[in-house]
Amino acid sequence: MKTLVTEDVEAAAALLRAGQVVIFPTETVYGLGADAFNPQAVKKVFEAKQRPADNPLIVHIWRLEQVDALAHDVPDYARTLMQAFMPGPFTILLPKQSHIPDVTTAGSDKVCLRMPSLLLAQQFLEACGRTVAAPSANLSGRPSPTRWQDCLEDMDGRVAAILAGPEAAFGLESTIVDATGPVPVLLRPGAVTLEQLAQVTPNIEPQPSRTDLVTPGMKYRHYAPRASVQLIEPGQRPPTLCSQAGFIGLHAPAFPVLYNYQATSPEDYAHALFAFFRECDRRRLECIYAERTSQQGVGRALMNRLAKAALQA
Ligand code: TXA
Ligand code: MG
């Protein structure tokens, strides 16, 4: 399949309406989209991404009014959260309406809904005229793509089109909150921080307490470059230093590396992380040293992604 790279929203939307897979930009990371109500199209998303079929997809909307056609038994606290954080880098898990195909939610009776804030994403979704099921547009297990060029690296020849837009503003995937129980539960930390969520819903649980609440995606290795990732404390020197190494952190590395990114803030660190991982792989580096940060604010999401990237395959 020849992959069209285009800035033409209508051309990209026409391909999606025709049952094809189209990559589109959002403020978090790029998404790999298909018509959420076309099971054949949704299957192509799993194939293109080599994603296990038991890992459900987020359904993307462009108006809040679409929520009640997709979900039922929406708690008041979920409405409060949606009012506060949609559109934006925020996803809510709700009981799903039965007409959403099983393949989209991997057989789950719940659905994740997200409304991106990037104008180009909203224009694309509206031009599609239907809700779009989309995971991050990386090959399964690879770092999420924050630039259209990264999507091309993983997906050239595997998807019909890439709607080329700006670099993702946040660079980490959306915050996911489970709203299917009596109180909200943070399932995946993201750009909307726990502190911000707690201002709106003070009783939010910071992590799932029961194993059955864990999202299927959490059991898979994630966000990983080919290089091995080691987490280090600020100023720390690794005991045995790898010669083909990269470094990313808020401070300068205390040892020699071949490639280094010194972030100016935790937000900048989060924004740069996945692109840094990909650049290290292009440079064929063997190890990446990543500095730990605090769990405050976006630090929670950053440390969550770093910890997953550092897991051995
Ligand atoms: O920022 C984002 O959320 C991006 C952009 C494209 O919207 N999307 C994204 O999708 O990160 P993905 O598939 O890479 O991550 C979605 C996570 C997965 O861990 C998946 O298991 C979980 O959400 N998830 C989706 N639907 C679910 C459901 N019905 N029940 C439980 N978990 C669900
Ligand atoms: Mg993903």
mmCIF file of C-alpha atoms and ligand atoms in Angstrom:
data_model
loop_
_atom_site.group_PDB
_atom_site.id
_atom_site.type_symbol
_atom_site.label_atom_id
_atom_site.label_comp_id
_atom_site.label_asym_id
_atom_site.label_seq_id
_atom_site.Cartn_x
_atom_site.Cartn_y
_atom_site.Cartn_z
ATOM 1 C CA MET A 1 0.000 0.000 0.000
ATOM 2 C CA LYS A 2 1.261 3.474 -0.902
ATOM 3 C CA THR A 3 0.954 5.845 2.074
ATOM 4 C CA LEU A 4 -0.246 9.331 1.113
ATOM 5 C CA VAL A 5 1.264 12.135 3.214
ATOM 6 C CA THR A 6 -1.106 15.083 2.980
ATOM 7 C CA GLU A 7 -2.114 18.367 4.615
ATOM 8 C CA ASP A 8 -5.547 18.099 2.975
ATOM 9 C CA VAL A 9 -8.073 17.393 5.750
ATOM 10 C CA GLU A 10 -10.863 16.490 3.325
ATOM 11 C CA ALA A 11 -8.681 14.056 1.344
ATOM 12 C CA ALA A 12 -7.620 12.311 4.565
ATOM 13 C CA ALA A 13 -11.211 12.216 5.854
ATOM 14 C CA ALA A 14 -12.500 10.758 2.556
ATOM 15 C CA LEU A 15 -10.075 7.834 2.890
ATOM 16 C CA LEU A 16 -11.218 7.180 6.472
ATOM 17 C CA ARG A 17 -14.880 7.282 5.448
ATOM 18 C CA ALA A 18 -14.038 4.731 2.749
ATOM 19 C CA GLY A 19 -12.891 2.283 5.437
ATOM 20 C CA GLN A 20 -9.169 3.028 5.320
ATOM 21 C CA VAL A 21 -6.752 3.697 8.181
ATOM 22 C CA VAL A 22 -5.578 7.323 8.445
ATOM 23 C CA ILE A 23 -3.011 8.792 10.834
ATOM 24 C CA PHE A 24 -3.900 12.211 12.281
ATOM 25 C CA PRO A 25 -2.273 14.717 14.658
ATOM 26 C CA THR A 26 -3.466 15.504 18.176
ATOM 27 C CA GLU A 27 -2.023 17.605 21.009
ATOM 28 C CA THR A 28 -0.796 14.459 22.833
ATOM 29 C CA VAL A 29 0.638 12.113 20.187
ATOM 30 C CA TYR A 30 -0.396 11.137 16.634
ATOM 31 C CA GLY A 31 -3.313 8.690 16.354
ATOM 32 C CA LEU A 32 -3.915 5.773 13.954
ATOM 33 C CA GLY A 33 -7.583 6.217 13.106
ATOM 34 C CA ALA A 34 -10.421 4.224 11.611
ATOM 35 C CA ASP A 35 -14.220 4.510 11.633
ATOM 36 C CA ALA A 36 -15.110 3.199 15.110
ATOM 37 C CA PHE A 37 -18.360 1.720 13.744
ATOM 38 C CA ASN A 38 -16.769 -0.159 10.831
ATOM 39 C CA PRO A 39 -15.406 -3.459 12.241
ATOM 40 C CA GLN A 40 -13.405 -4.218 9.067
ATOM 41 C CA ALA A 41 -11.708 -0.817 9.266
ATOM 42 C CA VAL A 42 -10.997 -1.225 12.987
ATOM 43 C CA LYS A 43 -9.391 -4.623 12.309
ATOM 44 C CA LYS A 44 -6.993 -2.864 9.933
ATOM 45 C CA VAL A 45 -5.848 -0.655 12.840
ATOM 46 C CA PHE A 46 -4.870 -3.713 14.875
ATOM 47 C CA GLU A 47 -3.073 -5.187 11.840
ATOM 48 C CA ALA A 48 -1.196 -2.012 10.887
ATOM 49 C CA LYS A 49 -0.011 -1.508 14.455
ATOM 50 C CA GLN A 50 0.556 -5.220 15.172
ATOM 51 C CA ARG A 51 -1.511 -4.621 18.276
ATOM 52 C CA PRO A 52 -2.837 -7.560 20.326
ATOM 53 C CA ALA A 53 -6.594 -7.911 19.712
ATOM 54 C CA ASP A 54 -7.348 -7.790 23.456
ATOM 55 C CA ASN A 55 -6.150 -4.181 23.777
ATOM 56 C CA PRO A 56 -9.085 -1.770 23.196
ATOM 57 C CA LEU A 57 -9.003 1.514 21.261
ATOM 58 C CA ILE A 58 -9.948 5.031 22.373
ATOM 59 C CA VAL A 59 -12.971 6.470 20.517
ATOM 60 C CA HIS A 60 -12.445 10.097 19.482
ATOM 61 C CA ILE A 61 -15.261 12.661 19.372
ATOM 62 C CA TRP A 62 -15.396 16.353 18.410
ATOM 63 C CA ARG A 63 -18.434 17.507 20.414
ATOM 64 C CA LEU A 64 -19.387 16.794 24.052
ATOM 65 C CA GLU A 65 -22.956 16.033 22.953
ATOM 66 C CA GLN A 66 -21.683 12.838 21.300
ATOM 67 C CA VAL A 67 -20.942 11.246 24.686
ATOM 68 C CA ASP A 68 -24.480 10.086 25.437
ATOM 69 C CA ALA A 69 -24.801 8.282 22.105
ATOM 70 C CA LEU A 70 -21.703 6.237 22.957
ATOM 71 C CA ALA A 71 -21.913 5.731 26.734
ATOM 72 C CA HIS A 72 -24.630 5.136 29.349
ATOM 73 C CA ASP A 73 -24.930 5.592 33.119
ATOM 74 C CA VAL A 74 -22.612 8.597 33.037
ATOM 75 C CA PRO A 75 -22.006 9.646 36.676
ATOM 76 C CA ASP A 76 -22.266 13.309 37.683
ATOM 77 C CA TYR A 77 -18.565 13.392 38.578
ATOM 78 C CA ALA A 78 -17.753 12.235 35.014
ATOM 79 C CA ARG A 79 -19.777 15.135 33.596
ATOM 80 C CA THR A 80 -17.839 17.506 35.869
ATOM 81 C CA LEU A 81 -14.519 16.079 34.637
ATOM 82 C CA MET A 82 -15.594 16.243 30.994
ATOM 83 C CA GLN A 83 -16.724 19.857 31.391
ATOM 84 C CA ALA A 84 -13.358 20.728 32.924
ATOM 85 C CA PHE A 85 -10.971 18.806 30.660
ATOM 86 C CA MET A 86 -12.676 18.214 27.290
ATOM 87 C CA PRO A 87 -11.488 19.091 24.745
ATOM 88 C CA GLY A 88 -7.947 18.321 25.872
ATOM 89 C CA PRO A 89 -5.407 15.629 26.694
ATOM 90 C CA PHE A 90 -7.961 13.723 28.755
ATOM 91 C CA THR A 91 -9.785 10.408 28.188
ATOM 92 C CA ILE A 92 -12.724 9.048 30.159
ATOM 93 C CA LEU A 93 -13.722 5.383 30.552
ATOM 94 C CA LEU A 94 -17.512 4.864 30.659
ATOM 95 C CA PRO A 95 -20.006 1.995 30.242
ATOM 96 C CA LYS A 96 -20.424 1.606 26.486
ATOM 97 C CA GLN A 97 -23.583 1.636 24.402
ATOM 98 C CA SER A 98 -24.034 -1.816 22.892
ATOM 99 C CA HIS A 99 -24.007 -0.581 19.274
ATOM 100 C CA ILE A 100 -20.255 0.154 19.451
ATOM 101 C CA PRO A 101 -18.633 -2.865 17.758
ATOM 102 C CA ASP A 102 -16.922 -5.330 20.093
ATOM 103 C CA VAL A 103 -13.721 -5.259 18.056
ATOM 104 C CA THR A 104 -13.302 -1.528 18.858
ATOM 105 C CA THR A 105 -13.330 -2.108 22.617
ATOM 106 C CA ALA A 106 -11.701 -5.559 22.376
ATOM 107 C CA GLY A 107 -14.847 -7.152 23.784
ATOM 108 C CA SER A 108 -15.049 -4.815 26.780
ATOM 109 C CA ASP A 109 -18.434 -3.402 27.826
ATOM 110 C CA LYS A 110 -16.687 -0.084 28.564
ATOM 111 C CA VAL A 111 -15.419 2.550 26.165
ATOM 112 C CA CYS A 112 -12.694 5.185 26.402
ATOM 113 C CA LEU A 113 -13.786 8.565 24.962
ATOM 114 C CA ARG A 114 -11.512 11.475 24.084
ATOM 115 C CA MET A 115 -12.006 14.862 22.448
ATOM 116 C CA PRO A 116 -8.702 16.344 21.233
ATOM 117 C CA SER A 117 -8.148 20.090 21.590
ATOM 118 C CA LEU A 118 -5.894 20.470 18.535
ATOM 119 C CA LEU A 119 -8.001 22.370 16.005
ATOM 120 C CA LEU A 120 -6.694 20.301 13.085
ATOM 121 C CA ALA A 121 -7.729 17.103 14.898
ATOM 122 C CA GLN A 122 -11.234 18.492 15.487
ATOM 123 C CA GLN A 123 -11.486 19.565 11.843
ATOM 124 C CA PHE A 124 -10.403 16.098 10.715
ATOM 125 C CA LEU A 125 -12.896 14.314 12.989
ATOM 126 C CA GLU A 126 -15.723 16.586 11.913
ATOM 127 C CA ALA A 127 -14.802 16.111 8.240
ATOM 128 C CA CYS A 128 -14.873 12.341 8.807
ATOM 129 C CA GLY A 129 -18.378 12.819 10.181
ATOM 130 C CA ARG A 130 -18.051 9.790 12.406
ATOM 131 C CA THR A 131 -16.331 8.794 15.616
ATOM 132 C CA VAL A 132 -12.779 7.591 15.096
ATOM 133 C CA ALA A 133 -11.177 4.719 16.976
ATOM 134 C CA ALA A 134 -7.478 5.435 17.344
ATOM 135 C CA PRO A 135 -4.544 4.163 19.337
ATOM 136 C CA SER A 136 -1.201 5.961 19.222
ATOM 137 C CA ALA A 137 0.251 5.685 15.697
ATOM 138 C CA ASN A 138 3.377 3.707 16.597
ATOM 139 C CA LEU A 139 4.090 0.056 15.937
ATOM 140 C CA SER A 140 3.032 -1.838 19.061
ATOM 141 C CA GLY A 141 5.694 -1.503 21.761
ATOM 142 C CA ARG A 142 7.537 1.446 20.129
ATOM 143 C CA PRO A 143 7.501 5.003 21.504
ATOM 144 C CA SER A 144 4.382 6.957 20.532
ATOM 145 C CA PRO A 145 4.950 9.302 17.563
ATOM 146 C CA THR A 146 4.988 13.026 18.280
ATOM 147 C CA ARG A 147 5.773 14.132 14.689
ATOM 148 C CA TRP A 148 4.322 12.965 11.368
ATOM 149 C CA GLN A 149 7.809 11.907 10.242
ATOM 150 C CA ASP A 150 7.905 9.429 13.160
ATOM 151 C CA CYS A 151 4.585 7.984 11.976
ATOM 152 C CA LEU A 152 6.043 7.499 8.504
ATOM 153 C CA GLU A 153 9.059 5.709 10.033
ATOM 154 C CA ASP A 154 6.784 3.088 11.665
ATOM 155 C CA MET A 155 3.808 3.015 9.288
ATOM 156 C CA ASP A 156 4.951 3.749 5.709
ATOM 157 C CA GLY A 157 3.142 1.256 3.474
ATOM 158 C CA ARG A 158 0.903 0.065 6.328
ATOM 159 C CA VAL A 159 -1.744 2.848 6.287
ATOM 160 C CA ALA A 160 -3.631 4.731 3.557
ATOM 161 C CA ALA A 161 -2.641 8.236 4.637
ATOM 162 C CA ILE A 162 -0.963 10.499 7.147
ATOM 163 C CA LEU A 163 -2.559 13.881 7.799
ATOM 164 C CA ALA A 164 0.638 15.875 8.391
ATOM 165 C CA GLY A 165 0.185 18.442 11.154
ATOM 166 C CA PRO A 166 2.269 20.094 13.842
ATOM 167 C CA GLU A 167 4.538 18.391 16.333
ATOM 168 C CA ALA A 168 2.439 17.213 19.309
ATOM 169 C CA ALA A 169 2.260 19.960 21.924
ATOM 170 C CA PHE A 170 2.395 17.625 24.964
ATOM 171 C CA GLY A 171 4.272 14.607 23.644
ATOM 172 C CA LEU A 172 2.822 12.052 26.097
ATOM 173 C CA GLU A 173 -0.507 10.241 25.738
ATOM 174 C CA SER A 174 -3.708 11.515 27.349
ATOM 175 C CA THR A 175 -4.632 11.140 30.996
ATOM 176 C CA ILE A 176 -7.176 8.294 31.375
ATOM 177 C CA VAL A 177 -9.774 8.341 34.165
ATOM 178 C CA ASP A 178 -12.075 5.394 34.904
ATOM 179 C CA ALA A 179 -15.606 6.710 35.474
ATOM 180 C CA THR A 180 -17.393 3.354 35.676
ATOM 181 C CA GLY A 181 -17.325 3.072 39.480
ATOM 182 C CA PRO A 182 -18.549 5.115 42.463
ATOM 183 C CA VAL A 183 -15.432 7.333 42.423
ATOM 184 C CA PRO A 184 -13.043 8.351 39.636
ATOM 185 C CA VAL A 185 -9.810 6.377 39.321
ATOM 186 C CA LEU A 186 -6.703 7.574 37.491
ATOM 187 C CA LEU A 187 -5.749 4.752 35.102
ATOM 188 C CA ARG A 188 -3.000 6.451 33.098
ATOM 189 C CA PRO A 189 -1.290 9.704 34.154
ATOM 190 C CA GLY A 190 -0.871 12.263 31.365
ATOM 191 C CA ALA A 191 -0.775 15.945 30.590
ATOM 192 C CA VAL A 192 -3.840 16.640 32.736
ATOM 193 C CA THR A 193 -2.211 16.159 36.133
ATOM 194 C CA LEU A 194 -3.525 14.386 39.239
ATOM 195 C CA GLU A 195 -3.416 17.748 41.029
ATOM 196 C CA GLN A 196 -5.664 19.300 38.350
ATOM 197 C CA LEU A 197 -8.062 16.339 38.465
ATOM 198 C CA ALA A 198 -8.232 16.512 42.268
ATOM 199 C CA GLN A 199 -9.251 20.175 42.134
ATOM 200 C CA VAL A 200 -12.385 19.122 40.263
ATOM 201 C CA THR A 201 -12.976 15.691 41.854
ATOM 202 C CA PRO A 202 -11.161 15.626 45.231
ATOM 203 C CA ASN A 203 -12.057 11.961 45.849
ATOM 204 C CA ILE A 204 -10.157 10.694 42.788
ATOM 205 C CA GLU A 205 -8.067 7.591 43.449
ATOM 206 C CA PRO A 206 -4.500 8.085 42.189
ATOM 207 C CA GLN A 207 -4.194 4.530 40.866
ATOM 208 C CA PRO A 208 -6.335 1.430 40.349
ATOM 209 C CA SER A 209 -6.629 -0.591 43.544
ATOM 210 C CA ARG A 210 -8.263 -3.702 42.091
ATOM 211 C CA THR A 211 -6.557 -5.685 39.360
ATOM 212 C CA ASP A 212 -9.764 -5.858 37.302
ATOM 213 C CA LEU A 213 -9.642 -2.097 36.832
ATOM 214 C CA VAL A 214 -6.285 -2.157 35.113
ATOM 215 C CA THR A 215 -6.484 -1.244 31.407
ATOM 216 C CA PRO A 216 -5.494 -4.136 29.140
ATOM 217 C CA GLY A 217 -2.734 -2.023 27.601
ATOM 218 C CA MET A 218 -0.919 -1.835 30.922
ATOM 219 C CA LYS A 219 0.266 -5.414 30.750
ATOM 220 C CA TYR A 220 2.211 -4.848 27.539
ATOM 221 C CA ARG A 221 5.716 -3.436 27.275
ATOM 222 C CA HIS A 222 5.357 0.143 26.123
ATOM 223 C CA TYR A 223 7.067 3.255 24.906
ATOM 224 C CA ALA A 224 10.344 1.438 24.447
ATOM 225 C CA PRO A 225 13.229 2.376 22.188
ATOM 226 C CA ARG A 226 15.517 -0.398 20.922
ATOM 227 C CA ALA A 227 18.268 0.898 23.206
ATOM 228 C CA SER A 228 18.030 -0.230 26.816
ATOM 229 C CA VAL A 229 16.763 2.442 29.193
ATOM 230 C CA GLN A 230 18.242 2.953 32.656
ATOM 231 C CA LEU A 231 16.854 5.410 35.185
ATOM 232 C CA ILE A 232 19.388 7.350 37.218
ATOM 233 C CA GLU A 233 19.275 9.929 39.984
ATOM 234 C CA PRO A 234 20.318 13.528 39.170
ATOM 235 C CA GLY A 235 24.125 13.753 39.255
ATOM 236 C CA GLN A 236 24.519 9.959 39.499
ATOM 237 C CA ARG A 237 27.191 8.099 37.473
ATOM 238 C CA PRO A 238 26.164 4.615 36.352
ATOM 239 C CA PRO A 239 28.458 1.913 37.891
ATOM 240 C CA THR A 240 29.445 0.586 34.466
ATOM 241 C CA LEU A 241 29.188 3.163 31.739
ATOM 242 C CA CYS A 242 27.970 2.077 28.310
ATOM 243 C CA SER A 243 30.123 3.636 25.543
ATOM 244 C CA GLN A 244 27.277 4.097 23.011
ATOM 245 C CA ALA A 245 25.034 6.071 25.320
ATOM 246 C CA GLY A 246 22.455 8.851 25.217
ATOM 247 C CA PHE A 247 21.265 10.956 28.139
ATOM 248 C CA ILE A 248 18.065 12.880 28.831
ATOM 249 C CA GLY A 249 17.246 14.814 31.981
ATOM 250 C CA LEU A 250 16.839 18.152 33.670
ATOM 251 C CA HIS A 251 20.570 18.463 34.402
ATOM 252 C CA ALA A 252 23.740 17.984 32.375
ATOM 253 C CA PRO A 253 25.016 14.378 32.499
ATOM 254 C CA ALA A 254 27.802 13.708 35.011
ATOM 255 C CA PHE A 255 29.576 11.434 32.482
ATOM 256 C CA PRO A 256 30.382 11.432 28.752
ATOM 257 C CA VAL A 257 27.616 10.466 26.295
ATOM 258 C CA LEU A 258 27.318 10.577 22.492
ATOM 259 C CA TYR A 259 23.950 12.351 22.450
ATOM 260 C CA ASN A 260 22.237 14.342 25.138
ATOM 261 C CA TYR A 261 19.081 16.366 25.722
ATOM 262 C CA GLN A 262 18.944 18.697 28.679
ATOM 263 C CA ALA A 263 15.330 19.644 29.287
ATOM 264 C CA THR A 264 14.437 23.096 30.587
ATOM 265 C CA SER A 265 11.426 21.943 32.649
ATOM 266 C CA PRO A 266 9.487 18.743 33.432
ATOM 267 C CA GLU A 267 7.028 19.788 30.684
ATOM 268 C CA ASP A 268 9.877 20.116 28.190
ATOM 269 C CA TYR A 269 11.269 16.730 29.334
ATOM 270 C CA ALA A 270 7.868 15.109 28.704
ATOM 271 C CA HIS A 271 7.524 16.846 25.359
ATOM 272 C CA ALA A 272 10.960 15.716 24.178
ATOM 273 C CA LEU A 273 11.057 12.163 25.565
ATOM 274 C CA PHE A 274 9.592 10.023 22.768
ATOM 275 C CA ALA A 275 11.338 11.976 19.979
ATOM 276 C CA PHE A 276 14.587 11.563 21.965
ATOM 277 C CA PHE A 277 14.083 7.783 22.181
ATOM 278 C CA ARG A 278 13.566 7.609 18.427
ATOM 279 C CA GLU A 279 16.630 9.753 17.722
ATOM 280 C CA CYS A 280 18.769 7.476 19.924
ATOM 281 C CA ASP A 281 17.579 4.496 17.861
ATOM 282 C CA ARG A 282 18.405 6.291 14.596
ATOM 283 C CA ARG A 283 21.902 6.899 15.971
ATOM 284 C CA ARG A 284 22.084 3.198 16.910
ATOM 285 C CA LEU A 285 22.927 3.947 20.531
ATOM 286 C CA GLU A 286 22.891 0.965 22.871
ATOM 287 C CA CYS A 287 21.803 2.559 26.124
ATOM 288 C CA ILE A 288 19.838 5.537 27.269
ATOM 289 C CA TYR A 289 20.295 7.058 30.705
ATOM 290 C CA ALA A 290 17.194 8.964 31.791
ATOM 291 C CA GLU A 291 17.159 11.112 34.889
ATOM 292 C CA ARG A 292 14.409 10.541 37.443
ATOM 293 C CA THR A 293 12.139 13.457 38.324
ATOM 294 C CA SER A 294 9.632 14.141 41.075
ATOM 295 C CA GLN A 295 6.070 12.795 40.825
ATOM 296 C CA GLN A 296 4.659 16.331 40.969
ATOM 297 C CA GLY A 297 2.531 17.600 38.084
ATOM 298 C CA VAL A 298 3.496 16.158 34.710
ATOM 299 C CA GLY A 299 6.344 14.342 36.537
ATOM 300 C CA ARG A 300 3.888 11.554 37.380
ATOM 301 C CA ALA A 301 3.204 10.855 33.695
ATOM 302 C CA LEU A 302 6.860 11.241 32.803
ATOM 303 C CA MET A 303 8.021 8.771 35.478
ATOM 304 C CA ASN A 304 5.232 6.349 34.465
ATOM 305 C CA ARG A 305 6.492 6.298 30.834
ATOM 306 C CA LEU A 306 10.147 6.129 31.892
ATOM 307 C CA ALA A 307 9.471 3.200 34.239
ATOM 308 C CA LYS A 308 7.694 1.307 31.436
ATOM 309 C CA ALA A 309 10.457 2.058 28.932
ATOM 310 C CA ALA A 310 13.017 0.745 31.437
ATOM 311 C CA LEU A 311 11.221 -2.598 31.850
ATOM 312 C CA GLN A 312 13.093 -5.437 30.188
ATOM 313 C CA ALA A 313 11.214 -7.023 27.259
HETATM 314 O O1 TXA B 1 -3.381 10.597 23.807
HETATM 315 C C1 TXA B 1 -3.927 9.528 23.552
HETATM 316 O O2 TXA B 1 -4.703 8.974 24.343
HETATM 317 C C2 TXA B 1 -3.651 8.901 22.176
HETATM 318 C C3 TXA B 1 -4.282 9.795 21.109
HETATM 319 C C4 TXA B 1 -4.123 9.229 19.724
HETATM 320 O O3 TXA B 1 -5.632 10.004 21.431
HETATM 321 N N1 TXA B 1 -4.147 7.561 22.120
HETATM 322 C C5 TXA B 1 -3.585 6.540 22.810
HETATM 323 O O4 TXA B 1 -4.154 5.304 22.563
HETATM 324 O O5 TXA B 1 -2.659 6.685 23.565
HETATM 325 P P1 TXA B 1 -3.464 3.918 23.005
HETATM 326 O O6 TXA B 1 -4.299 2.874 22.388
HETATM 327 O O7 TXA B 1 -2.044 3.948 22.632
HETATM 328 O O8 TXA B 1 -3.662 3.886 24.553
HETATM 329 C C6 TXA B 1 -4.977 3.745 25.078
HETATM 330 C C7 TXA B 1 -4.970 2.995 26.364
HETATM 331 C C8 TXA B 1 -4.532 1.547 26.230
HETATM 332 O O9 TXA B 1 -3.697 1.217 27.331
HETATM 333 C C9 TXA B 1 -5.845 0.767 26.303
HETATM 334 O O10 TXA B 1 -5.668 -0.501 26.898
HETATM 335 C C10 TXA B 1 -6.699 1.680 27.166
HETATM 336 O O11 TXA B 1 -6.323 2.981 26.827
HETATM 337 N N2 TXA B 1 -8.129 1.499 26.843
HETATM 338 C C11 TXA B 1 -8.766 1.880 25.705
HETATM 339 N N3 TXA B 1 -10.059 1.496 25.729
HETATM 340 C C12 TXA B 1 -10.259 0.860 26.912
HETATM 341 C C13 TXA B 1 -11.359 0.200 27.512
HETATM 342 N N4 TXA B 1 -12.537 0.097 26.907
HETATM 343 N N5 TXA B 1 -11.176 -0.356 28.737
HETATM 344 C C14 TXA B 1 -9.984 -0.265 29.359
HETATM 345 N N6 TXA B 1 -8.904 0.328 28.832
HETATM 346 C C15 TXA B 1 -9.019 0.879 27.625
HETATM 347 MG MG MG B 2 -0.108 3.527 22.598
#
